[in-house]
Amino acid sequence: MALEALAGISNDLITRAWMASTRAYNTDHFHKEEERETVFVAVRPSFLEKDWFAPENKSPFGETNMKRAQFPCMRSIGNDVDATVNESFLENFQVLTSPTTSFCDYVKTVVDSRQSQRIVFTGHSTGGATAILATVWYLETYFKKPRGGFPLPEPLCMTFGAPLVGDYVFKHALGRENWSRFFVNFVTRFDIVLRIMLARKASTKQVLPHVLSQLDPRVAIQENDQSIPGFYTTVMKETATVAHQAVCELIGYGDAFLETFSSFLDLSPYRPAGIFVFSTGTGLVSVSNSDAILQILFYASQSSNQDELSLVPFQSIKDHRSYEEMVHSMAMKPLNHLDLHHLPLDGDPILRDLGLSTRARQCVCAAFEAEKQRVDNQTKIYNKLPKIVEKLTWIEDEYKPRCKTHKNGYYDSFKYSNEEKDFKANVSRAELAGLFDEVLGLVKKGLLPDGFEGHREWIELSTRYRILIEPLDISNYHRHLKNEDTGPYMRKGRPNRYKHAQRGYEHELLKAGKSAEEIKESGCGSCFWADVEELKGKAYESVEVKRFEKLVEGWITNREIDDEQIFLEGSTFRKWWHSLPEEHKRSSLLRERMGETRST
Amino acid sequence: MEEYRFEKSEIQASFMMSTQLWSESWSLCNAADCAGNIQIQHVAGIMYVALPKVEMNQPGNLVGVEVAGYGIFAALSSSLLSGEPPYMVNDVILELFVSTGLLIQSQITQGLELEETKQVVITGHSTGGALAALTALWLLSQPSPPPFRLLCITFGSPLLGNQSFSFSVSRSRLAHKFCQVVSIHDLVPRGNDDRFWPFGTYLFCSDSGGLCLENADSVCGMFRILNSTGTPKIEEHQGYGYYVSTLSHQFLISRSSCGGRISDNSYEAGVALAVESLGFCNDQESGVLVKECIETATKKNRAPILRTSELPKHIEWYKHNCDVSPKQFGYYDNFRQFSNTREIRVNMSRAKLAKFWDGVLEMVEKNELPFDFYLAKKWVYTSKFYQLLFEPLDIAYFYKYKYSRTSGHYMKSGNRPKRYEVIDKWWKERGEPNKEKRARTRYASTTQDTCFWAKLEEAKECLDDLTCENSDAQRRTLLREKIDGSERYSATLVKMKEVSKDVLATNSSYTVWVEKLREFNKLKMSNGVVDESDAMET
């Protein structure tokens, strides 16, 4: 089978994972087994209602926020929101990782023993959902930090008929960290479990406990169960709403009527994450585009005629119990990877077998086109990078030194803006602002690939931009007295492009192993001048000033501020410092720095 | 590279028909029709209000309706485009509304008290739907918007008003709250009076599917096609229940083209499917016409792009240079008096930017901008920044070349470019509460009242007139009052440092005027004393 080309997954690996998953049914929490260099950790599923929707949860889809302390990467940097996941699945995960089980210890032993090359988290049904969260936990705990020495066992998450776990942000964060590739979800065509999370829990509440009992492969299935068609129709109807709404939004972003109409609906936040492998009678189809998977989840479970419709509801239950057959028949089936270039609108037996009508293929195509658009947007931005670099270099190599010859830093020179070079710097500032605002706009609307914000090149450039140009924005702000009109820069005036750049930078620090407290403590060096302007306008207060001076020392060490500029003779900072009480100055941290410049 | 297009009119219809809004609205409409009175129901956090159908004896005529000011639709955009006829609505519906509107409103209020909700759907079938639309419009166009979100869904409702009325609904940014469901066999919503004009999103439906059209021209086009082809069955007007239940289960069965070759182009394949969804055939003439309708409707509007060249940075530089120049004219007077290369260049940018902003405003007026344009603060701030810097130049240009006593001043009789009025409005709507104003610590970098110079030009003329001897006493008092007013006003601005340095330059028109006024006062004072002593002596 060609899956190996996809993620180095052999048929044997899938079979072993599935077998481990079935062995987990009768454990308390999880089942583990080792096979040469691979470790399998399979999580037990549950078919009780409370393990699907947390009883106390008030939200219409049973979702809850992921705590940033536990999952620092699972959030959006652009929109500064945390990912949401199903609360029950998260609780299952918390139990799994609590000290009552040996899960965490076991994983640690595996990592420390250096024997294994790969750790596979797997599970059927909700076991798969918990395995997904466990994999995220593994990535956050062991994988995010760069480590010297021996290589870590590479994680792989393989699920069989797992319900959707997280929302768009969840999927986006996995994409940004380049972790999506570790998640492979196997799905049979009609499996209802994949669609359950797209329906409001209120709409399925009554029959859900019964349906769940039917989904349990250990329980004998009732033929001709009359509650099943109703359940199927309800879930499908809401899946249709979500899928149609998503594709309309993908194409007609900002359509007012669509927005108004949607605001009257409770729409499921859950989105597919990772790679999905759909199985049909004749072949396998793998897709990695989340929007496309969502469309397929809806269209694949449509019937082609009334006769088929009378069978499909029962099939949707049976399919959740048929992963054994799927796994065993896999070796014989050809695999198609679906993307924009392999999507005929008509024909193709495997796609037809998956139930994708012309309309369906058109919607899947729209999802691929949207991704292509995101990539194109990214290319456009990358084409502008040399221009950005050129402007930054001019400020750095021309403007700053020229200001320095007047014994003014560029902050103060810009504030007085008496010369043509200041005017030129202002034009550069405005142009750069335009470019960065444009990027932020695209990021916020999800019009760039998920990985964009994680690219080192971008993070470094935006950090350089923030440190170099934000002082000019602060200068401009105070030059136009906006602090009197609008309020202090930090609270009222700081442009979002800098906040965004700072979040990206802090995220890098976090991944490099700094604690959230440390990062918060160190504050923001590019806002140095805003702090100076604020302090200047206030009466002297010893604690505050001392705290600030300590920060300044830190910023100089971290190269967040330029110590060749701020101590110059004409510097507002210097003037302010010299206006401080003698007593303070004598014991000040910065005494030497202020003195040194004076003597030169 | 060819741009990717996606045909979404059918998907959007499928989307709407898969929701509970679709089925709940209809079932309540039906209940209202049967009971013959208004029905209110709370379902899943949404309050549904259905108005019953009322038999209409004659098709109704258009009558003028007052929208702005004291009219019933107070907040509807009142700016008629030049040459646009006045707003008109269907008189029968209007009468119905006038007699029942308050009752409906009180029932909605009661319903809201019963169960707290932030979402209200107003709906109705046939005339009930038209009444629902008018009621919704009325609620939305009150000076203070209603404390809930509103959506209006009508089924087979007759058209409500004329083209100006429909444009005004769009311009007031309300059209997206209306959804009109129309069966392709139903004659009532089409009528054959082309003075009536549609607004809102139309959902056309047939036994085999549905289609959404938002663009009013496309909707009219669709009406024309339906009028010329199918024979409408009158009893079909009753048939919405059938469509609602059939179409709300349509999603269970997949849709593939019923005939012909499927295009390789996904957009064309989509349009072909959409045409079939209304039961038209792609290779017949009517089908081709429907296809055209869909294609015009899916044309996308684009936001204007702010390019760096549009940023008025070099004007800031010009202003700065004028302000610090030893000639001390300030940039307003510099631009007004001189026509050197520098001024010519500035004038070119002035004209270019005016054209750019006029273009933006035209798009706003014609409702051609993407909806989220307004939400972008960037535009509000950029336009304000533009105004602060350029309106003084526009005023200078006006007094340099255009002003005459007959044409009137800048502030009067439509001399001020409309773009500035709109920018003023945006700025006001920005929603920032008025803060307590303290004096600035330095002079502002641009004069905050952009019409400062226009007001000064008027005051200048008043003073000139007053200095001329030959005017009667009454006029002199009037002039005197005006001058005193201007003097107080500008002195306050200066005191609060709300003006920029150029106002106070030693040779600026303002400084010159203040000086002149002082001398005039001095002169008058000494004259006055003489007059009085004369009187004493006699």
XYZ file of N, CA and C in Angstrom, chain A residues 198-362:
495
model
N -20.618 17.446 14.915
C -21.059 18.596 14.110
C -22.500 18.974 14.424
N -23.192 18.122 15.188
C -24.582 18.414 15.548
C -24.664 18.940 16.982
N -25.622 19.835 17.216
C -25.804 20.355 18.569
C -26.158 19.196 19.490
N -25.619 19.244 20.688
C -25.888 18.101 21.566
C -27.368 18.058 21.937
N -28.032 19.216 21.977
C -29.456 19.228 22.317
C -30.287 18.460 21.279
N -29.844 18.482 20.019
C -30.646 17.867 18.975
C -30.565 16.338 19.004
N -29.518 15.805 19.626
C -29.360 14.342 19.617
C -29.501 13.731 21.005
N -29.694 14.592 21.980
C -29.622 14.170 23.378
C -30.437 12.912 23.698
N -31.682 12.903 23.229
C -32.576 11.826 23.657
C -32.132 10.439 23.219
N -31.730 10.325 21.968
C -31.377 8.993 21.476
C -29.911 8.649 21.628
N -29.091 9.648 21.959
C -27.650 9.399 21.980
C -27.224 8.196 22.843
N -27.700 8.086 24.104
C -27.248 6.942 24.916
C -27.511 5.605 24.218
N -28.685 5.499 23.610
C -29.021 4.261 22.923
C -28.111 4.032 21.712
N -27.919 5.091 20.925
C -27.063 4.962 19.743
C -25.648 4.571 20.148
N -25.143 5.181 21.210
C -23.782 4.871 21.657
C -23.658 3.393 22.007
N -24.687 2.863 22.644
C -24.619 1.444 23.007
C -24.560 0.578 21.745
N -25.218 1.038 20.694
C -25.180 0.299 19.434
C -23.817 0.398 18.738
N -23.097 1.453 19.041
C -21.801 1.651 18.392
C -20.707 0.776 19.005
N -20.949 0.323 20.210
C -19.953 -0.481 20.910
C -19.825 -1.842 20.235
N -18.655 -2.151 19.695
C -18.513 -3.418 18.948
C -18.674 -4.658 19.829
N -18.615 -4.479 21.153
C -18.743 -5.651 22.017
C -20.202 -6.025 22.263
N -21.109 -5.076 21.858
C -22.533 -5.307 22.081
C -23.161 -5.736 20.753
N -24.053 -6.703 20.802
C -24.694 -7.165 19.567
C -25.586 -6.057 19.008
N -25.596 -5.904 17.693
C -26.349 -4.824 17.067
C -27.798 -5.259 16.849
N -28.745 -4.323 17.078
C -30.159 -4.633 16.820
C -30.487 -4.276 15.387
N -31.018 -5.204 14.667
C -31.435 -4.882 13.294
C -32.758 -4.114 13.359
N -32.970 -3.256 12.356
C -34.221 -2.509 12.233
C -34.582 -1.677 13.464
N -33.583 -1.149 14.072
C -33.820 -0.268 15.208
C -34.460 1.036 14.701
N -35.633 1.363 15.191
C -36.373 2.481 14.617
C -35.832 3.860 14.988
N -35.017 3.933 16.028
C -34.520 5.262 16.406
C -33.331 5.688 15.529
N -32.736 4.732 14.832
C -31.516 5.047 14.078
C -31.755 6.014 12.897
N -32.766 5.779 12.033
C -32.931 6.712 10.904
C -33.138 8.161 11.348
N -33.905 8.338 12.438
C -34.137 9.698 12.933
C -32.836 10.337 13.390
N -32.043 9.561 14.102
C -30.769 10.056 14.602
C -29.845 10.432 13.440
N -29.808 9.537 12.471
C -28.970 9.782 11.295
C -29.379 11.081 10.597
N -30.698 11.245 10.387
C -31.189 12.434 9.687
C -30.831 13.711 10.452
N -31.018 13.671 11.772
C -30.698 14.858 12.574
C -29.228 15.224 12.438
N -28.361 14.237 12.615
C -26.928 14.516 12.556
C -26.540 15.011 11.164
N -27.089 14.362 10.140
C -26.754 14.744 8.771
C -27.224 16.149 8.432
N -28.389 16.501 8.934
C -28.932 17.817 8.644
C -28.013 18.903 9.202
N -27.563 18.679 10.426
C -26.679 19.686 11.030
C -25.290 19.655 10.370
N -24.868 18.474 9.956
C -23.596 18.379 9.227
C -23.705 19.169 7.916
N -24.864 19.046 7.258
C -25.082 19.786 6.012
C -24.970 21.283 6.274
N -25.621 21.746 7.351
C -25.568 23.174 7.676
C -24.121 23.631 7.862
N -23.366 22.878 8.652
C -21.981 23.268 8.934
C -21.145 23.268 7.647
N -21.300 22.193 6.854
C -20.465 22.075 5.650
C -20.809 23.171 4.638
N -22.098 23.417 4.429
C -22.504 24.454 3.472
C -22.052 25.835 3.951
N -22.240 26.073 5.230
C -21.848 27.377 5.756
C -20.344 27.574 5.587
N -19.588 26.516 5.890
C -18.127 26.625 5.815
C -17.672 26.925 4.388
N -18.275 26.264 3.417
C -17.808 26.478 2.047
C -18.244 27.858 1.540
N -19.412 28.309 1.928
C -19.843 29.661 1.537
C -18.893 30.694 2.122
N -18.518 30.483 3.377
C -17.653 31.449 4.040
C -16.254 31.439 3.426
N -15.823 30.251 3.055
C -14.511 30.094 2.442
C -14.392 30.933 1.176
N -15.489 30.992 0.439
C -15.463 31.670 -0.840
C -15.901 33.118 -0.707
N -16.994 33.342 -0.006
C -17.528 34.707 0.059
C -17.226 35.370 1.367
N -15.949 35.475 1.719
C -15.610 36.080 2.990
C -16.182 37.494 3.081
N -16.831 37.792 4.211
C -17.356 39.136 4.405
C -18.727 39.360 3.792
N -19.386 38.282 3.355
C -20.729 38.417 2.814
C -21.698 38.730 3.962
N -22.369 39.870 3.871
C -23.162 40.355 4.994
C -24.365 39.475 5.287
N -25.053 39.033 4.249
C -26.249 38.233 4.493
C -25.868 36.908 5.144
N -24.814 36.291 4.624
C -24.355 35.023 5.169
C -24.006 35.181 6.647
N -23.366 36.294 6.969
C -22.986 36.547 8.347
C -24.209 36.704 9.237
N -25.181 37.496 8.766
C -26.395 37.702 9.556
C -27.107 36.375 9.768
N -27.294 35.653 8.694
C -28.036 34.406 8.777
C -27.312 33.430 9.715
N -25.996 33.335 9.556
C -25.223 32.405 10.394
C -25.282 32.786 11.862
N -25.398 34.098 12.125
C -25.392 34.521 13.521
C -26.650 34.055 14.257
N -27.647 33.592 13.518
C -28.852 33.066 14.161
C -28.738 31.561 14.413
N -27.603 30.992 14.055
C -27.464 29.544 14.190
C -26.367 29.218 15.181
N -26.528 28.089 15.862
C -25.419 27.550 16.636
C -24.671 26.625 15.704
N -23.485 27.024 15.318
C -22.727 26.194 14.385
C -21.586 25.500 15.118
N -21.413 24.238 14.813
C -20.380 23.466 15.498
C -18.996 24.064 15.260
N -18.204 24.198 16.322
C -16.847 24.736 16.157
C -15.847 23.664 15.708
N -16.225 22.382 15.808
C -15.243 21.314 15.548
C -14.810 21.255 14.092
N -13.528 21.018 13.910
C -12.975 20.888 12.564
C -11.996 19.710 12.527
N -11.905 19.061 11.373
C -10.947 17.965 11.263
C -9.513 18.486 11.388
N -8.641 17.697 12.000
C -7.224 18.062 12.099
C -6.380 16.861 11.737
N -5.293 17.089 11.048
C -4.405 15.995 10.651
C -4.808 15.403 9.308
N -4.249 14.231 9.026
C -4.532 13.567 7.748
C -5.693 12.597 7.938
N -6.604 12.565 6.980
C -7.711 11.612 7.040
C -7.565 10.611 5.906
N -7.750 9.349 6.242
C -7.735 8.314 5.216
C -9.127 7.688 5.174
N -9.860 7.948 4.076
C -11.210 7.415 3.934
C -11.120 6.077 3.217
N -11.930 5.145 3.671
C -11.913 3.840 3.033
C -13.256 3.584 2.358
N -13.197 3.090 1.151
C -14.421 2.711 0.455
C -14.260 1.240 0.057
N -15.279 0.713 -0.604
C -15.211 -0.680 -1.000
C -13.987 -1.006 -1.846
N -13.585 -0.067 -2.687
C -12.542 -0.396 -3.653
C -11.195 0.278 -3.414
N -11.175 1.296 -2.590
C -9.896 1.975 -2.458
C -9.825 2.859 -1.230
N -8.687 3.519 -1.103
C -8.477 4.440 0.007
C -8.218 5.834 -0.560
N -8.720 6.847 0.148
C -8.492 8.226 -0.280
C -7.914 8.982 0.894
N -6.739 9.567 0.723
C -6.198 10.366 1.827
C -6.289 11.849 1.490
N -6.628 12.626 2.504
C -6.784 14.074 2.345
C -6.145 14.746 3.544
N -5.441 15.853 3.310
C -4.871 16.534 4.470
C -5.414 17.947 4.652
N -6.276 18.387 3.745
C -6.839 19.728 3.862
C -8.108 19.678 4.716
N -8.059 20.364 5.863
C -9.158 20.285 6.827
C -10.507 20.694 6.222
N -10.511 21.780 5.452
C -11.773 22.246 4.846
C -12.333 21.202 3.892
N -11.430 20.575 3.128
C -11.872 19.555 2.186
C -12.421 18.341 2.930
N -11.770 17.963 4.029
C -12.239 16.810 4.806
C -13.652 17.078 5.328
N -13.869 18.305 5.806
C -15.203 18.644 6.309
C -16.262 18.446 5.229
N -15.959 18.905 4.019
C -16.910 18.730 2.921
C -17.140 17.246 2.650
N -16.048 16.469 2.647
C -16.185 15.038 2.361
C -17.019 14.360 3.448
N -16.802 14.778 4.721
C -17.584 14.173 5.798
C -19.072 14.315 5.523
N -19.465 15.466 4.984
C -20.882 15.621 4.659
C -21.253 14.837 3.397
N -20.588 15.115 2.304
C -21.036 14.560 1.024
C -20.890 13.038 0.951
N -19.865 12.487 1.639
C -19.665 11.043 1.546
C -20.816 10.285 2.188
N -21.523 10.929 3.112
C -22.604 10.165 3.741
C -23.967 10.451 3.114
N -23.985 11.190 1.994
C -25.227 11.334 1.235
C -25.526 10.020 0.508
N -26.793 9.802 0.217
C -27.159 8.623 -0.567
C -27.374 9.063 -2.009
N -27.216 8.115 -2.932
C -27.414 8.519 -4.321
C -28.876 8.381 -4.746
N -29.666 7.607 -4.007
C -31.094 7.510 -4.332
C -31.880 7.043 -3.114
N -33.207 6.985 -3.254
C -34.063 6.643 -2.129
C -33.780 5.237 -1.594
N -33.488 4.296 -2.481
C -33.238 2.927 -2.038
C -32.036 2.879 -1.108
N -30.990 3.571 -1.566
C -29.791 3.584 -0.747
C -30.079 4.270 0.591
N -30.900 5.319 0.529
C -31.214 6.087 1.733
C -31.847 5.219 2.816
N -32.571 4.193 2.421
C -33.198 3.351 3.438
C -32.154 2.473 4.155
N -31.003 2.312 3.542
C -29.976 1.457 4.155
C -28.907 2.241 4.902
N -28.657 3.463 4.411
C -27.522 4.222 4.929
C -27.546 4.461 6.437
N -28.688 4.793 7.046
C -28.656 5.032 8.500
C -28.069 3.858 9.281
N -28.431 2.643 8.923
C -27.885 1.491 9.638
C -26.420 1.289 9.296
N -26.106 1.565 8.030
C -24.718 1.453 7.613
C -23.843 2.414 8.426
N -24.407 3.590 8.748
C -23.624 4.596 9.470
C -23.258 4.109 10.874
N -24.067 3.197 11.418
C -23.721 2.598 12.710
C -22.737 1.453 12.491
N -23.054 0.615 11.510
C -22.212 -0.565 11.251
C -20.787 -0.149 10.895
N -20.677 0.935 10.146
C -19.358 1.367 9.704
C -18.426 1.695 10.871
N -19.026 2.091 12.002
C -18.165 2.388 13.140
C -17.608 1.095 13.743
N -18.275 0.002 13.438
C -17.856 -1.291 13.990
C -17.045 -2.097 12.982
N -16.736 -1.472 11.852
C -16.122 -2.286 10.795
C -14.651 -1.949 10.542
N -13.963 -1.422 11.537
C -12.555 -1.064 11.309
C -11.666 -2.298 11.186
N -12.097 -3.356 11.822
C -11.353 -4.611 11.692
C -11.217 -4.981 10.211
N -12.365 -4.983 9.512
C -12.371 -5.324 8.080
C -11.559 -4.303 7.296
N -11.737 -3.043 7.644
C -11.006 -2.005 6.921
C -9.503 -2.256 6.993
N -9.028 -2.507 8.198
C -7.591 -2.701 8.393
C -7.102 -3.918 7.625
N -7.925 -4.982 7.655
C -7.484 -6.203 6.981
C -7.491 -6.096 5.462
N -8.406 -5.301 4.937
C -8.489 -5.219 3.469
C -7.575 -4.141 2.887
N -6.980 -3.363 3.761
C -6.181 -2.219 3.300
C -5.075 -2.582 2.309
N -4.408 -3.679 2.624
C -3.240 -4.052 1.827
C -3.586 -4.213 0.356
N -4.845 -4.596 0.096
C -5.258 -4.863 -1.283
C -5.704 -3.597 -2.019
N -5.959 -2.535 -1.287
C -6.606 -1.381 -1.927
C -5.607 -0.330 -2.393
N -5.865 0.264 -3.533
C -5.002 1.365 -3.975
C -5.309 2.631 -3.171
N -4.303 3.463 -2.984
C -4.499 4.717 -2.249
C -4.384 5.915 -3.184
N -5.368 6.772 -3.101
C -5.312 8.026 -3.868
C -5.100 9.175 -2.902
N -4.154 10.009 -3.225
C -4.074 11.227 -2.411
C -4.827 12.329 -3.142
N -5.771 12.938 -2.424
C -6.639 13.905 -3.066
C -6.043 15.305 -2.949
N -5.830 15.963 -4.065
C -5.500 17.387 -4.015
C -6.026 18.038 -5.284
N -5.712 19.299 -5.418
C -6.297 20.092 -6.497
C -6.058 19.469 -7.874
N -4.897 18.812 -8.019
C -4.552 18.283 -9.337
C -5.108 16.887 -9.570
N -5.673 16.288 -8.530
C -6.231 14.946 -8.686
C -7.695 14.959 -8.304
N -8.436 15.811 -8.954
C -9.835 15.947 -8.586
C -10.693 16.149 -9.824
N -10.937 15.081 -10.589
C -11.826 15.226 -11.735
C -13.255 15.483 -11.252
N -13.990 16.354 -11.966
C -15.358 16.673 -11.536
C -16.327 15.536 -11.867
N -15.874 14.646 -12.738
C -16.756 13.560 -13.128
C -15.898 12.288 -13.204
N -16.564 11.140 -13.123
C -15.837 9.887 -13.278
C -15.023 9.540 -12.053
N -13.927 8.825 -12.236
C -13.044 8.336 -11.180
C -13.765 7.378 -10.228
N -13.546 6.076 -10.406
C -14.309 5.082 -9.636
C -14.150 5.210 -8.125
N -12.947 5.546 -7.658
C -12.766 5.582 -6.201
C -13.557 6.755 -5.591
N -13.504 7.911 -6.258
C -14.251 9.059 -5.739
C -15.753 8.789 -5.805
N -16.158 8.104 -6.861
C -17.578 7.779 -6.967
C -17.964 6.810 -5.859
N -17.054 5.911 -5.583
C -17.295 4.946 -4.524
C -17.394 5.624 -3.164
N -16.708 6.739 -3.026
C -16.779 7.505 -1.780
C -18.052 8.358 -1.759
N -18.793 8.349 -2.834
C -20.071 9.063 -2.877
C -19.919 10.537 -3.222
N -18.798 10.928 -3.825
C -18.612 12.347 -4.117
C -19.236 12.723 -5.466
N -20.372 13.376 -5.405
C -21.081 13.844 -6.599
C -20.350 15.042 -7.199
N -20.828 15.509 -8.328
C -20.212 16.680 -8.949
C -20.222 17.867 -7.985
N -21.378 18.071 -7.345
C -21.487 19.167 -6.387
C -20.468 19.006 -5.271
N -20.323 17.786 -4.791
C -19.380 17.509 -3.706
C -17.960 17.837 -4.141
N -17.620 17.408 -5.343
C -16.247 17.623 -5.815
C -15.974 19.110 -6.001
N -17.042 19.818 -6.378
C -16.897 21.253 -6.541
C -16.586 21.915 -5.203
